[in-house]
Amino acid sequence: PTEANITDLRKDLANRAKVPNSVTKIINGLPKTMHPMSQLAIGTLALQQDSVMAAEYANGTPKTMYWDHCLEDTLNIIARLPEVAARIYCN
Protein backbone atom coordinates (compact mmCIF):
# COMPACT_ATOMS: atom_id res chain seq x y z
CA PRO A 1 0.00 0.00 0.00
CA THR A 2 1.04 3.55 -0.61
CA GLU A 3 1.34 6.20 2.10
CA ALA A 4 -1.90 7.70 0.78
CA ASN A 5 -3.65 4.33 1.19
CA ILE A 6 -2.42 4.06 4.76
CA THR A 7 -3.50 7.62 5.57
CA ASP A 8 -6.95 6.99 4.08
CA LEU A 9 -7.36 3.78 6.08
CA ARG A 10 -6.34 5.51 9.31
CA LYS A 11 -8.86 8.29 8.68
CA ASP A 12 -11.57 5.77 7.84
CA LEU A 13 -10.94 3.79 11.02
CA ALA A 14 -10.90 6.97 13.10
CA ASN A 15 -14.29 7.94 11.66
CA ARG A 16 -15.72 4.53 12.59
CA ALA A 17 -14.21 4.34 16.09
CA LYS A 18 -17.08 5.66 18.22
CA VAL A 19 -18.55 2.88 20.37
CA PRO A 20 -22.32 3.27 20.90
CA ASN A 21 -23.39 4.36 24.39
CA SER A 22 -25.46 1.20 24.78
CA VAL A 23 -22.33 -0.94 24.38
CA THR A 24 -20.46 1.22 26.89
CA LYS A 25 -23.30 0.72 29.39
CA ILE A 26 -23.22 -3.03 28.86
CA ILE A 27 -19.46 -3.23 29.46
CA ASN A 28 -19.62 -0.94 32.48
CA GLY A 29 -22.41 -3.08 33.94
CA LEU A 30 -20.45 -6.33 33.83
CA PRO A 31 -19.24 -7.80 37.13
CA LYS A 32 -15.72 -6.75 38.08
CA THR A 33 -14.92 -10.41 38.72
CA MET A 34 -15.80 -11.51 35.18
CA HIS A 35 -12.82 -12.67 33.12
CA PRO A 36 -11.66 -9.99 30.64
CA MET A 37 -12.01 -12.36 27.67
CA SER A 38 -15.65 -12.95 28.60
CA GLN A 39 -16.12 -9.18 28.78
CA LEU A 40 -14.47 -8.82 25.37
CA ALA A 41 -16.78 -11.43 23.87
CA ILE A 42 -19.85 -9.67 25.31
CA GLY A 43 -18.61 -6.25 24.19
CA THR A 44 -17.91 -7.50 20.68
CA LEU A 45 -21.28 -9.22 20.41
CA ALA A 46 -23.01 -6.05 21.64
CA LEU A 47 -21.54 -4.20 18.64
CA GLN A 48 -23.82 -6.32 16.42
CA GLN A 49 -26.61 -3.77 16.89
CA ASP A 50 -24.88 -1.60 14.26
CA SER A 51 -24.16 -4.47 11.86
CA VAL A 52 -24.36 -3.45 8.22
CA MET A 53 -24.53 -7.11 7.19
CA ALA A 54 -27.44 -7.87 9.52
CA ALA A 55 -29.41 -4.87 8.24
CA GLU A 56 -28.70 -5.65 4.60
CA TYR A 57 -29.46 -9.36 5.08
CA ALA A 58 -32.82 -8.44 6.60
CA ASN A 59 -33.48 -6.30 3.51
CA GLY A 60 -32.75 -9.26 1.22
CA THR A 61 -29.35 -8.24 -0.12
CA PRO A 62 -28.06 -10.58 -2.85
CA LYS A 63 -25.37 -13.08 -1.91
CA THR A 64 -22.95 -11.40 -4.29
CA MET A 65 -22.95 -8.36 -1.97
CA TYR A 66 -22.34 -10.24 1.31
CA TRP A 67 -18.58 -9.67 1.15
CA ASP A 68 -19.04 -5.88 0.91
CA HIS A 69 -21.31 -5.76 3.96
CA CYS A 70 -19.04 -8.11 5.91
CA LEU A 71 -16.07 -5.88 5.08
CA GLU A 72 -17.95 -2.88 6.51
CA ASP A 73 -18.70 -4.80 9.72
CA THR A 74 -15.09 -5.94 9.97
CA LEU A 75 -13.73 -2.41 9.59
CA ASN A 76 -16.22 -1.18 12.20
CA ILE A 77 -15.14 -3.84 14.68
CA ILE A 78 -11.43 -3.20 14.07
CA ALA A 79 -12.01 0.51 14.65
CA ARG A 80 -14.06 0.03 17.85
CA LEU A 81 -12.14 -2.75 19.59
CA PRO A 82 -9.48 -0.45 21.10
CA GLU A 83 -12.14 1.49 23.03
CA VAL A 84 -13.94 -1.71 24.02
CA ALA A 85 -10.66 -3.18 25.31
CA ALA A 86 -9.80 0.02 27.18
CA ARG A 87 -13.18 0.06 28.90
CA ILE A 88 -12.71 -3.56 29.92
CA TYR A 89 -9.26 -2.76 31.29
CA CYS A 90 -10.79 0.04 33.39
CA ASN A 91 -13.75 -2.10 34.50
PDB file of C-alpha atoms in Angstrom:
ATOM      1  CA  PRO A   1       0.000   0.000   0.000  1.00  0.00           C
ATOM      2  CA  THR A   2       1.042   3.554  -0.610  1.00  0.00           C
ATOM      3  CA  GLU A   3       1.345   6.202   2.099  1.00  0.00           C
ATOM      4  CA  ALA A   4      -1.896   7.704   0.784  1.00  0.00           C
ATOM      5  CA  ASN A   5      -3.652   4.327   1.187  1.00  0.00           C
ATOM      6  CA  ILE A   6      -2.418   4.063   4.760  1.00  0.00           C
ATOM      7  CA  THR A   7      -3.496   7.616   5.569  1.00  0.00           C
ATOM      8  CA  ASP A   8      -6.949   6.989   4.075  1.00  0.00           C
ATOM      9  CA  LEU A   9      -7.360   3.779   6.080  1.00  0.00           C
ATOM     10  CA  ARG A  10      -6.338   5.512   9.312  1.00  0.00           C
ATOM     11  CA  LYS A  11      -8.861   8.291   8.678  1.00  0.00           C
ATOM     12  CA  ASP A  12     -11.568   5.771   7.837  1.00  0.00           C
ATOM     13  CA  LEU A  13     -10.944   3.788  11.017  1.00  0.00           C
ATOM     14  CA  ALA A  14     -10.905   6.965  13.105  1.00  0.00           C
ATOM     15  CA  ASN A  15     -14.291   7.941  11.659  1.00  0.00           C
ATOM     16  CA  ARG A  16     -15.719   4.533  12.587  1.00  0.00           C
ATOM     17  CA  ALA A  17     -14.214   4.342  16.087  1.00  0.00           C
ATOM     18  CA  LYS A  18     -17.080   5.658  18.224  1.00  0.00           C
ATOM     19  CA  VAL A  19     -18.550   2.880  20.368  1.00  0.00           C
ATOM     20  CA  PRO A  20     -22.319   3.267  20.904  1.00  0.00           C
ATOM     21  CA  ASN A  21     -23.392   4.359  24.395  1.00  0.00           C
ATOM     22  CA  SER A  22     -25.458   1.198  24.782  1.00  0.00           C
ATOM     23  CA  VAL A  23     -22.327  -0.938  24.378  1.00  0.00           C
ATOM     24  CA  THR A  24     -20.464   1.216  26.887  1.00  0.00           C
ATOM     25  CA  LYS A  25     -23.295   0.725  29.390  1.00  0.00           C
ATOM     26  CA  ILE A  26     -23.221  -3.031  28.863  1.00  0.00           C
ATOM     27  CA  ILE A  27     -19.463  -3.229  29.463  1.00  0.00           C
ATOM     28  CA  ASN A  28     -19.616  -0.940  32.484  1.00  0.00           C
ATOM     29  CA  GLY A  29     -22.415  -3.081  33.936  1.00  0.00           C
ATOM     30  CA  LEU A  30     -20.450  -6.331  33.829  1.00  0.00           C
ATOM     31  CA  PRO A  31     -19.243  -7.796  37.126  1.00  0.00           C
ATOM     32  CA  LYS A  32     -15.716  -6.752  38.085  1.00  0.00           C
ATOM     33  CA  THR A  33     -14.916 -10.415  38.717  1.00  0.00           C
ATOM     34  CA  MET A  34     -15.803 -11.510  35.175  1.00  0.00           C
ATOM     35  CA  HIS A  35     -12.816 -12.666  33.123  1.00  0.00           C
ATOM     36  CA  PRO A  36     -11.661  -9.986  30.639  1.00  0.00           C
ATOM     37  CA  MET A  37     -12.006 -12.358  27.672  1.00  0.00           C
ATOM     38  CA  SER A  38     -15.648 -12.948  28.603  1.00  0.00           C
ATOM     39  CA  GLN A  39     -16.124  -9.183  28.783  1.00  0.00           C
ATOM     40  CA  LEU A  40     -14.474  -8.816  25.367  1.00  0.00           C
ATOM     41  CA  ALA A  41     -16.785 -11.433  23.871  1.00  0.00           C
ATOM     42  CA  ILE A  42     -19.845  -9.674  25.309  1.00  0.00           C
ATOM     43  CA  GLY A  43     -18.609  -6.251  24.187  1.00  0.00           C
ATOM     44  CA  THR A  44     -17.909  -7.498  20.676  1.00  0.00           C
ATOM     45  CA  LEU A  45     -21.280  -9.216  20.406  1.00  0.00           C
ATOM     46  CA  ALA A  46     -23.010  -6.053  21.637  1.00  0.00           C
ATOM     47  CA  LEU A  47     -21.544  -4.200  18.642  1.00  0.00           C
ATOM     48  CA  GLN A  48     -23.817  -6.322  16.421  1.00  0.00           C
ATOM     49  CA  GLN A  49     -26.607  -3.773  16.892  1.00  0.00           C
ATOM     50  CA  ASP A  50     -24.877  -1.603  14.258  1.00  0.00           C
ATOM     51  CA  SER A  51     -24.157  -4.472  11.862  1.00  0.00           C
ATOM     52  CA  VAL A  52     -24.356  -3.451   8.225  1.00  0.00           C
ATOM     53  CA  MET A  53     -24.534  -7.105   7.188  1.00  0.00           C
ATOM     54  CA  ALA A  54     -27.442  -7.868   9.525  1.00  0.00           C
ATOM     55  CA  ALA A  55     -29.406  -4.873   8.242  1.00  0.00           C
ATOM     56  CA  GLU A  56     -28.696  -5.648   4.598  1.00  0.00           C
ATOM     57  CA  TYR A  57     -29.455  -9.359   5.083  1.00  0.00           C
ATOM     58  CA  ALA A  58     -32.819  -8.445   6.602  1.00  0.00           C
ATOM     59  CA  ASN A  59     -33.480  -6.301   3.510  1.00  0.00           C
ATOM     60  CA  GLY A  60     -32.750  -9.257   1.216  1.00  0.00           C
ATOM     61  CA  THR A  61     -29.352  -8.239  -0.123  1.00  0.00           C
ATOM     62  CA  PRO A  62     -28.063 -10.576  -2.848  1.00  0.00           C
ATOM     63  CA  LYS A  63     -25.369 -13.083  -1.908  1.00  0.00           C
ATOM     64  CA  THR A  64     -22.954 -11.397  -4.287  1.00  0.00           C
ATOM     65  CA  MET A  65     -22.946  -8.362  -1.969  1.00  0.00           C
ATOM     66  CA  TYR A  66     -22.340 -10.245   1.310  1.00  0.00           C
ATOM     67  CA  TRP A  67     -18.580  -9.673   1.149  1.00  0.00           C
ATOM     68  CA  ASP A  68     -19.043  -5.882   0.910  1.00  0.00           C
ATOM     69  CA  HIS A  69     -21.313  -5.755   3.961  1.00  0.00           C
ATOM     70  CA  CYS A  70     -19.044  -8.109   5.912  1.00  0.00           C
ATOM     71  CA  LEU A  71     -16.074  -5.877   5.078  1.00  0.00           C
ATOM     72  CA  GLU A  72     -17.946  -2.875   6.506  1.00  0.00           C
ATOM     73  CA  ASP A  73     -18.700  -4.801   9.716  1.00  0.00           C
ATOM     74  CA  THR A  74     -15.086  -5.940   9.967  1.00  0.00           C
ATOM     75  CA  LEU A  75     -13.733  -2.415   9.590  1.00  0.00           C
ATOM     76  CA  ASN A  76     -16.220  -1.176  12.204  1.00  0.00           C
ATOM     77  CA  ILE A  77     -15.139  -3.841  14.680  1.00  0.00           C
ATOM     78  CA  ILE A  78     -11.431  -3.200  14.072  1.00  0.00           C
ATOM     79  CA  ALA A  79     -12.012   0.508  14.654  1.00  0.00           C
ATOM     80  CA  ARG A  80     -14.056   0.031  17.845  1.00  0.00           C
ATOM     81  CA  LEU A  81     -12.142  -2.754  19.586  1.00  0.00           C
ATOM     82  CA  PRO A  82      -9.480  -0.450  21.101  1.00  0.00           C
ATOM     83  CA  GLU A  83     -12.141   1.494  23.028  1.00  0.00           C
ATOM     84  CA  VAL A  84     -13.939  -1.708  24.023  1.00  0.00           C
ATOM     85  CA  ALA A  85     -10.659  -3.176  25.314  1.00  0.00           C
ATOM     86  CA  ALA A  86      -9.800   0.025  27.177  1.00  0.00           C
ATOM     87  CA  ARG A  87     -13.182   0.062  28.903  1.00  0.00           C
ATOM     88  CA  ILE A  88     -12.712  -3.562  29.917  1.00  0.00           C
ATOM     89  CA  TYR A  89      -9.260  -2.759  31.294  1.00  0.00           C
ATOM     90  CA  CYS A  90     -10.788   0.040  33.392  1.00  0.00           C
ATOM     91  CA  ASN A  91     -13.749  -2.102  34.495  1.00  0.00           C
TER      92      ASN A  91
END
